[in-house]
Coordinates of C-alpha atoms and ligand atoms in Angstrom, one line a residue:
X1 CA 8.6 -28.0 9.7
X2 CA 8.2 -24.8 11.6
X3 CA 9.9 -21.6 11.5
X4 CA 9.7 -18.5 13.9
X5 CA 10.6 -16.5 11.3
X6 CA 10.0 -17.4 7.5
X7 CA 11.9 -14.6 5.1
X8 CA 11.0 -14.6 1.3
X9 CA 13.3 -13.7 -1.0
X10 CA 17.5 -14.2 -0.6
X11 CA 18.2 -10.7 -1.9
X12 CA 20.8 -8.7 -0.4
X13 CA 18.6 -7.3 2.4
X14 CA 17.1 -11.0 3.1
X15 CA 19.7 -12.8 3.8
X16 CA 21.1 -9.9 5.6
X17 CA 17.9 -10.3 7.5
X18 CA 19.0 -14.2 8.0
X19 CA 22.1 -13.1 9.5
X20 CA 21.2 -11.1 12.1
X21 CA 18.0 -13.1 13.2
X22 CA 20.0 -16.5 12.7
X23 CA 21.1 -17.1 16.4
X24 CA 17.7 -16.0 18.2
X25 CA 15.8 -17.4 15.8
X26 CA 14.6 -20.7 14.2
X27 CA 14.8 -19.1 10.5
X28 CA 14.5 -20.5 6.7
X29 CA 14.7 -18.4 4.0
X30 CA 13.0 -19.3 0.2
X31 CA 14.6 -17.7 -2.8
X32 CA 13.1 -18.3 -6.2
X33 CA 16.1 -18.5 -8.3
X34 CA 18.6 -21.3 -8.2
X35 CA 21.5 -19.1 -7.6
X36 CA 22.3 -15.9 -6.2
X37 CA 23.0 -12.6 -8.0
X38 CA 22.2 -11.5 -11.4
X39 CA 20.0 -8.4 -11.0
X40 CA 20.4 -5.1 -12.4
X41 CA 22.2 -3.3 -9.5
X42 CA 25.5 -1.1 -10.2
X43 CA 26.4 -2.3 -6.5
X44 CA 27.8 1.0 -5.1
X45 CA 27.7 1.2 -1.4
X46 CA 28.8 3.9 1.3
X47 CA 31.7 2.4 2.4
X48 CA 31.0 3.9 6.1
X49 CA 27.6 1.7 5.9
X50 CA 29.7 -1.2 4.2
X51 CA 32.0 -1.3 6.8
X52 CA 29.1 -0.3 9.8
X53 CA 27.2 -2.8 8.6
X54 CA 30.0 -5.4 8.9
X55 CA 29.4 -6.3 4.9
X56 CA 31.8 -9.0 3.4
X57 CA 35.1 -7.4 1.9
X58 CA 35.5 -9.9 -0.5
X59 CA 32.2 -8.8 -2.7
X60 CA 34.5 -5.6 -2.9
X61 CA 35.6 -4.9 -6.7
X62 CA 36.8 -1.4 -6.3
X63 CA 37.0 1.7 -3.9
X64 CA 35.6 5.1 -4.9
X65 CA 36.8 7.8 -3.5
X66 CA 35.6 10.7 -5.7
X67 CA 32.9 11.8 -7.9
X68 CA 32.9 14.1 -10.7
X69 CA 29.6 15.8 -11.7
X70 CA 28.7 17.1 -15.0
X71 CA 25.7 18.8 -16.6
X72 CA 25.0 19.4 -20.3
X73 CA 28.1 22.5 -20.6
X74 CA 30.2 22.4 -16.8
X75 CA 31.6 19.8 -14.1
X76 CA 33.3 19.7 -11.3
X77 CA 35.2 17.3 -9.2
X78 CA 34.9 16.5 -5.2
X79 CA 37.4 14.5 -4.1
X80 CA 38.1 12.6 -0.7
X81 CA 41.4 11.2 0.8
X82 CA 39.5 8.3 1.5
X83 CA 37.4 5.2 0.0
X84 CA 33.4 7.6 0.0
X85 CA 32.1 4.1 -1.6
X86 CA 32.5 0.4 -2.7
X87 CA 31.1 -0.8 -6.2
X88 CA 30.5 -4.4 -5.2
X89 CA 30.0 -8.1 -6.9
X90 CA 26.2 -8.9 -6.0
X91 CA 26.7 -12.5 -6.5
X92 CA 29.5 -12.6 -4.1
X93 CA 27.5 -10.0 -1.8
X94 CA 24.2 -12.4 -1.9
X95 CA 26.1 -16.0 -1.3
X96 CA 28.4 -14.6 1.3
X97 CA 25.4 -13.2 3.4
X98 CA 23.7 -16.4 2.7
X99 CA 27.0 -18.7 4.0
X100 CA 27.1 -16.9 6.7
X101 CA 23.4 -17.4 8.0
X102 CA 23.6 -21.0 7.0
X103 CA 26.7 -21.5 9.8
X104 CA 24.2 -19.5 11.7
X105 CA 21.6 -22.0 11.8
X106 CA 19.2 -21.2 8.6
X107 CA 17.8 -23.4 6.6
X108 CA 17.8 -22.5 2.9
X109 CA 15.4 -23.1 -0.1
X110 CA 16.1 -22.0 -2.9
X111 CA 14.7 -22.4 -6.7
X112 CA 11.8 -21.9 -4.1
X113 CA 8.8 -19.5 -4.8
X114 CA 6.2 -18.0 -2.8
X115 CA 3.0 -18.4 -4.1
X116 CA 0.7 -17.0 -1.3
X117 CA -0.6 -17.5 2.2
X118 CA -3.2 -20.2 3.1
X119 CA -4.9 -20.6 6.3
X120 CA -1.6 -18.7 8.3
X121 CA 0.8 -20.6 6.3
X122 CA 3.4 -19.9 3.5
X123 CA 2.4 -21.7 0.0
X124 CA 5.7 -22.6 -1.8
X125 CA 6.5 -24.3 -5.0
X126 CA 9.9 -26.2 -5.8
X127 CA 10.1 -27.4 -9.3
X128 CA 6.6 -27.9 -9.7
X129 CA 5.5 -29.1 -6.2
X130 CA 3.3 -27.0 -4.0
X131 CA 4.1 -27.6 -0.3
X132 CA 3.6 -25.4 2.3
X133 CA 5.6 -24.3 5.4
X134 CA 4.6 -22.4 8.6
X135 CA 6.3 -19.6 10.6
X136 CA 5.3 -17.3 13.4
X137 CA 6.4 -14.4 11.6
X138 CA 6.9 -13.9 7.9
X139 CA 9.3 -11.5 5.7
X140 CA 8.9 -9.9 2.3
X141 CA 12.0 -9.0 1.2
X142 CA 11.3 -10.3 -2.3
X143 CA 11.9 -7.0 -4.1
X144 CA 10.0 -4.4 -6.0
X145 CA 7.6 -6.0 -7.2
X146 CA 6.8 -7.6 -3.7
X147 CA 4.0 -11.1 -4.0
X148 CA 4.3 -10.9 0.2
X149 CA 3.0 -7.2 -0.2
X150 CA -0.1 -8.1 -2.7
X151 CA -0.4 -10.9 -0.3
X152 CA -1.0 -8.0 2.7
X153 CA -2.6 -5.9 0.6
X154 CA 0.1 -3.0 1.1
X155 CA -0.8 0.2 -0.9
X156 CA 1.1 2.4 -2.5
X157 CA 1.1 5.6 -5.4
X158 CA 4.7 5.0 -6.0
X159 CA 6.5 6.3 -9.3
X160 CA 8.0 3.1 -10.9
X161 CA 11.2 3.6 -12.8
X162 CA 12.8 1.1 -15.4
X163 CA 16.7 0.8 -15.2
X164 CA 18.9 -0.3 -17.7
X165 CA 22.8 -0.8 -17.2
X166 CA 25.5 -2.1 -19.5
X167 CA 29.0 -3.1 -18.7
X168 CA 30.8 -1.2 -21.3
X169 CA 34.8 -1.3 -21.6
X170 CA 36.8 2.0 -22.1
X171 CA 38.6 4.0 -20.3
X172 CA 38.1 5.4 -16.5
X173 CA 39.6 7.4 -14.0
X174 CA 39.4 4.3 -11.3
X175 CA 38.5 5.7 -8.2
X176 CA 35.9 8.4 -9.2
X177 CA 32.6 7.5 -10.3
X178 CA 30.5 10.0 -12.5
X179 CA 27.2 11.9 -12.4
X180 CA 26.0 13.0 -15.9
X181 CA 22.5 15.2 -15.4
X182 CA 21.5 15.9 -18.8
X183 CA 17.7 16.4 -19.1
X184 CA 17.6 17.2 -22.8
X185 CA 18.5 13.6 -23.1
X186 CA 16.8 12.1 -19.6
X187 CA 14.4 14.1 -18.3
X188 CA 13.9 11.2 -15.3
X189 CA 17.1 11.0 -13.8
X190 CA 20.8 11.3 -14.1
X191 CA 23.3 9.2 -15.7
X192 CA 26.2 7.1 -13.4
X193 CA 29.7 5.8 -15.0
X194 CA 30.6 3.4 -12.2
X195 CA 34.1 2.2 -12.8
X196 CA 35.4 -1.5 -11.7
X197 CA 38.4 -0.9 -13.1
X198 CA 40.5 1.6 -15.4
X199 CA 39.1 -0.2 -18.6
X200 CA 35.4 -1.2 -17.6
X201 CA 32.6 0.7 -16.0
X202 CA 29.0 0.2 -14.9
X203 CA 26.9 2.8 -16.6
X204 CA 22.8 3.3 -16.6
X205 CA 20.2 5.2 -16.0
X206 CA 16.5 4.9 -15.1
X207 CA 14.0 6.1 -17.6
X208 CA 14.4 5.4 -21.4
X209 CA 17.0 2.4 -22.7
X210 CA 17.1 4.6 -26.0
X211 CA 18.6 7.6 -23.3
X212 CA 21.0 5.3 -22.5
X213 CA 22.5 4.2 -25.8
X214 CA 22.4 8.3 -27.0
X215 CA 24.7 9.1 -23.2
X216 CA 26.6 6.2 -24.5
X217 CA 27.5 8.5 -27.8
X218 CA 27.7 11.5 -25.8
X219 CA 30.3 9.7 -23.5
X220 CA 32.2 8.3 -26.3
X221 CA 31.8 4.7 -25.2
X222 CA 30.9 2.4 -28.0
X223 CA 27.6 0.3 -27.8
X224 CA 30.0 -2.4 -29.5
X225 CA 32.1 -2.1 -26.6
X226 CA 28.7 -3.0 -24.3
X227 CA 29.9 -6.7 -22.4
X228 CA 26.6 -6.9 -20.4
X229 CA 23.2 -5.5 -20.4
X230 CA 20.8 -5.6 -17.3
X231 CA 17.0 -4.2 -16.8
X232 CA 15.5 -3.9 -13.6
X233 CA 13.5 -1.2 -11.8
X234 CA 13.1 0.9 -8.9
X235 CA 9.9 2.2 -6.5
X236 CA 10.2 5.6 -5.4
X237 CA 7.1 6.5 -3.0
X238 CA 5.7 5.3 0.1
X239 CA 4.1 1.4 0.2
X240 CA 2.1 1.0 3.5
X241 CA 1.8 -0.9 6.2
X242 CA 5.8 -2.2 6.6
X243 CA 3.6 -4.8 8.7
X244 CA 0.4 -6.5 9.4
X245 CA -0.3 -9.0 11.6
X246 CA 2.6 -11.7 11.4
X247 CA 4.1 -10.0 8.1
X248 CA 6.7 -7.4 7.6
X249 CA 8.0 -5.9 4.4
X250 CA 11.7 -5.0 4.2
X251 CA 14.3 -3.3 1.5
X252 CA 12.8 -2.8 -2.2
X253 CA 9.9 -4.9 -1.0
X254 CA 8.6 -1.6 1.6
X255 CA 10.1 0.9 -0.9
X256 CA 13.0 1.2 1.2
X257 CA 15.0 2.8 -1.6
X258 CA 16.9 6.5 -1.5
X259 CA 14.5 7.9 -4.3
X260 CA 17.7 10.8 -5.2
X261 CA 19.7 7.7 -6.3
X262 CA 18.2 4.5 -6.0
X263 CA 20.3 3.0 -4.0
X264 CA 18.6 0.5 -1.7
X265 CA 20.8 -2.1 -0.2
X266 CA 21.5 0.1 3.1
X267 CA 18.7 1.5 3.8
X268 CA 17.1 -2.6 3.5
X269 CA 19.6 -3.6 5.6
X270 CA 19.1 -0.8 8.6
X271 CA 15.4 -1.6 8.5
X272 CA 16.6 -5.0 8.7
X273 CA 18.6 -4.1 12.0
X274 CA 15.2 -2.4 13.4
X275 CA 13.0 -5.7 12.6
X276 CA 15.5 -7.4 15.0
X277 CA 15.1 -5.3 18.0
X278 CA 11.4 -5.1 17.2
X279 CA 11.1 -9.2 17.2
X280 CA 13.8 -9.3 20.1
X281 CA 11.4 -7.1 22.6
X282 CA 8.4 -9.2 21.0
X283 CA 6.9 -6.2 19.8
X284 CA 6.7 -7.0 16.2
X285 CA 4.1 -3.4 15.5
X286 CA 7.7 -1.4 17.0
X287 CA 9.4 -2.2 13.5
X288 CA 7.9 1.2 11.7
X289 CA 8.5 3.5 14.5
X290 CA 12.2 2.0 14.7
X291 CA 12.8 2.8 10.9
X292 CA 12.1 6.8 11.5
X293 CA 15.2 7.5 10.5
X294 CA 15.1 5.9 6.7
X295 CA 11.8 7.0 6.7
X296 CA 12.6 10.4 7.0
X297 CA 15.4 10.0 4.3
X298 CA 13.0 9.0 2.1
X299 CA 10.7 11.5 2.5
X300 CA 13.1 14.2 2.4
X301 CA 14.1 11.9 -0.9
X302 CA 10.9 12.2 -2.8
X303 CA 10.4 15.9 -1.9
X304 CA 14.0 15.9 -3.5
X305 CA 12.8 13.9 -7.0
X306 CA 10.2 15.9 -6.8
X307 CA 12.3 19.6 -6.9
X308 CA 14.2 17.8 -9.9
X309 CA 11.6 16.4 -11.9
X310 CA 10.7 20.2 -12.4
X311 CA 13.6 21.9 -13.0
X312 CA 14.6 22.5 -16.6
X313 CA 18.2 22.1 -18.1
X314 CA 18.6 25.7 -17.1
X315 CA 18.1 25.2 -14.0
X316 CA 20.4 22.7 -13.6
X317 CA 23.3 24.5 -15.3
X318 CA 22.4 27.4 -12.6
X319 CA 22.3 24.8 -9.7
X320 CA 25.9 23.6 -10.9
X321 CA 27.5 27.2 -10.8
X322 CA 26.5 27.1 -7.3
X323 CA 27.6 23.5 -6.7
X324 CA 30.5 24.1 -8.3
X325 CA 31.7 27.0 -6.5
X326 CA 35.2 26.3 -4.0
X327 CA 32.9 27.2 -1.2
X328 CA 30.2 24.6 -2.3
X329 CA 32.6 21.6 -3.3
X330 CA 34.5 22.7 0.4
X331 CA 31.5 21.9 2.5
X332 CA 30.6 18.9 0.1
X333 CA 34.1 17.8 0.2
X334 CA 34.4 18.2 4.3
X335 CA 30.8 16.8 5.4
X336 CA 28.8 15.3 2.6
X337 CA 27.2 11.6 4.1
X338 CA 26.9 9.0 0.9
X339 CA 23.7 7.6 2.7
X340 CA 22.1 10.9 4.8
X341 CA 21.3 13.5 1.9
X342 CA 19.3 15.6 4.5
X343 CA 22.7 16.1 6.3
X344 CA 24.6 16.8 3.1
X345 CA 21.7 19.2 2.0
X346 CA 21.7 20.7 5.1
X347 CA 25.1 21.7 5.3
X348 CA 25.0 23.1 1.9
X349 CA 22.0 25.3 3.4
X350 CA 23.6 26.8 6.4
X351 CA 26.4 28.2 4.5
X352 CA 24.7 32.5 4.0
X353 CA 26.4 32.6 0.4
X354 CA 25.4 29.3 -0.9
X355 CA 21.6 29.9 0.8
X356 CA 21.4 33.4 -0.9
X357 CA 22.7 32.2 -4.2
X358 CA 20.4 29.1 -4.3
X359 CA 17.4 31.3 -3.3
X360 CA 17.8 33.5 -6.1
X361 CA 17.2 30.6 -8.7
X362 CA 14.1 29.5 -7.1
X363 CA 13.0 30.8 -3.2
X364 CA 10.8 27.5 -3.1
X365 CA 13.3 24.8 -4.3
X366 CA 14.6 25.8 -1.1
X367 CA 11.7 26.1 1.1
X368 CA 10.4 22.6 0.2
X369 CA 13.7 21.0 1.0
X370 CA 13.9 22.5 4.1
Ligands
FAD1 C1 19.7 -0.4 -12.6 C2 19.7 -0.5 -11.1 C3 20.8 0.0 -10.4 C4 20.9 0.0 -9.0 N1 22.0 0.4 -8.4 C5 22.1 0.3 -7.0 C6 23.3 0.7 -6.3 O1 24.3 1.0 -6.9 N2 23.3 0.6 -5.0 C7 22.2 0.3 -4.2 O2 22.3 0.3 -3.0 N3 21.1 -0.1 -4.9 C8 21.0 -0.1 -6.2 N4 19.8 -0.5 -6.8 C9 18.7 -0.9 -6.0 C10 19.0 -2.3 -5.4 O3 19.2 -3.2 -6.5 C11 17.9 -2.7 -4.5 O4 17.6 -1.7 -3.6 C12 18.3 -4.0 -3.8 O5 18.4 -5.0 -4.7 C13 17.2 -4.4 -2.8 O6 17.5 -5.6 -2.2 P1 16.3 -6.6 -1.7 O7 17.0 -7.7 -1.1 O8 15.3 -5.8 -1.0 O9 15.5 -7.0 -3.1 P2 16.1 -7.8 -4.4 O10 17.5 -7.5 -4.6 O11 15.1 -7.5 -5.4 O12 15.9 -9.3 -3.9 C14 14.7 -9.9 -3.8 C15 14.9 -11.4 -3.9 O13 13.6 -12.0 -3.7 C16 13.4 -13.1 -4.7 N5 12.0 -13.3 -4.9 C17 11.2 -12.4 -5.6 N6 9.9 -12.9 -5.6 C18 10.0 -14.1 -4.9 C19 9.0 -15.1 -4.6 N7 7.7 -14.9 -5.0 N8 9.4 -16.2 -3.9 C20 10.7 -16.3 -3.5 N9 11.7 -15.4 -3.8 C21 11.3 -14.3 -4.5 C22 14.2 -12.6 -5.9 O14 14.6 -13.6 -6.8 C23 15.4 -11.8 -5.3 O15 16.5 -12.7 -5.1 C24 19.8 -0.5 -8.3 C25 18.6 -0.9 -8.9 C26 18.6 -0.9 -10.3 C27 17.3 -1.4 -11.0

């Protein structure tokens, strides 16, 4: 059998991919696990995306419309009118992308896994058979950890991250998800209570597991109370090419991740949209220059980690009196983006008072965002 276009890995962003190249192309996608879902992922996505994107509503589990942000001695609340972000069912999100590119036309395989390439062709093994299947262009959207990227021989210095996230019941304010940055007990990242209801939430962290289980305490949620555990991790850096030759990388697979939160199923799935146009116009070497945009996120994104991984506490603590202020959480409130953090950064920036303020705690924080 031959494929124009072969796509590894039925992740989000892959069988998003399926989708959208379904009807011009002859397309088959291989997926190493015998069902969908099941990865670490707290499956909060900007609803604006979710709903640009044309996503399917029924991997919705609940609607965020508010976040409230605390540091080791403040918060403070933004809230919106409406829905900022969706916490969604990855199993639902996966299987639904993948129903709808089989009514497409694609062809399947799953329990499937991509061994390598040999002589232009994609090695695959099924429960212990090799066999091997040929496409005119191949996809790695297999992840992270990426074989189709060894396969290429993509580079990358990236900063690899662990992530751990329990289930955990309790009690939640429903529609607002949290933002815990406490570096005397993380010093890698920030800590998110994602609520799927009033009585259960998503919470993790990337860094330590032993973090986790002291913000746990610190949160008064009992680790007795934990229903699920998940480990997975994250990429935050650059991983080039995106393609060589007949092979692309796409989503966690390229590092397509938001490296201030980790979030990576948009920005996959807008690189996924670029890919498209780049194979529609058979100009295949287009699909980097089309994906300026997320690029530029994440660049802006890792300058961003960067700022943070050398702040102290008081810094932080500092940086929230500003946040915090009515004129801050106004502009927040009024034109943050969930998905374009240069935007939201940049509105913060134009406001004299909030500049001035910032400056004072550090002139280049400021200058190397900008
Ligand atoms: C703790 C944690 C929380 C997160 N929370 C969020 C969040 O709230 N929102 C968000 O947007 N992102 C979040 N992310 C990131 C998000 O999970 C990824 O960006 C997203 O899963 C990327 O999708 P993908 O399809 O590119 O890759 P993946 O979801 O990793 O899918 C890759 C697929 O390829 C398959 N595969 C791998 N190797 C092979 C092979 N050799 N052969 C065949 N198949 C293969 C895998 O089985 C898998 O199904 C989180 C990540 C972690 C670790």
């Amino acid at each position: 059998m031959r494929y124009d276009v072969l796509i590894i890995g039925g992740g989000p962003v892959g069988n998003y991919l399926a989708n959208l190249l379904a009807r011009d192309f002859k397309v088959a996608v291989v997926e190493k696990k015998g069902s969908f879902g099941g990865k670490a992922c707290t499956g909060i996505i900007g609803a604006e995306n979710f709903e640009r994107l044309g996503l399917p509503e029924e991997a919705i589990l609940n609607k965020l419309r508010g976040a409230v942000f605390y540091s080791r001695i403040q918060s403070f609340e933004i809230e919106r009118k409406s829905p900022q972000a969706y916490l969604v069912d990855r199993k639902i999100l996966e299987k639904s992308l993948a129903e709808r590119a089989v009514r497409r036309g694609a062809d399947y395989y799953m329990s499937t896994t991509f061994l390598g390439f040999k002589n232009g062709r994609a090695v695959l093994q099924r429960f212990g058979e090799r066999f091997e299947i040929e496409a005119g262009f191949y996809v790695g959207a297999d992840g992270v950890s990426s074989t189709v990227a060894k396969a290429i021989r993509a580079q990358t210095k990236a900063e690899f991250l662990s992530g751990y996230e329990v289930e955990v019941v309790g009690e939640f304010k429903p529609d607002f998800v949290e933002v815990w940055v406490n570096k005397d007990i993380n010093e890698e990242f920030f800590f998110w209570v994602a609520p799927v209801n009033e009585s259960l939430a998503r919470v993790g962290t990337f860094g330590g597991l032993e973090a986790l289980y002291k913000f746990l305490k610190i949160r008064m949620l009992k680790p007795n109370a934990v229903v699920e555990f998940k480990a997975g991790s994250v990429g935050f850096g650059v991983r080039k090419p995106w393609i060589r030759g007949n092979v692309a990388l796409i989503g966690d697979a390229a590092l397509q991740i938001k490296p201030t939160t980790a979030g990576g199923i948009v920005f996959g799935m807008i690189c996924a949209h670029a890919l498209r146009s780049a194979l529609l116009e058979g100009r295949p070497e287009e699909y980097e220059k089309l994906c300026k945009n997320i690029k530029r996120q994440i660049s802006f994104g890792l300058r961003f980690r960067k700022v943070f991984r050398g702040l102290s506490q008081d810094d932080i603590e500092k940086i929230f009196e500003v946040l915090g202020s009515e004129e801050a959480r106004e502009v927040i409130e009024s034109q943050a983006d969930f998905d374009d953090h240069v935007k939201t950064t940049k509105a913060i920036l134009r406001r004299p008072k909030l500049l001035a303020k910032l400056l004072r705690i550090s002139p280049s924080i400021v200058r190397y965002l900008v």
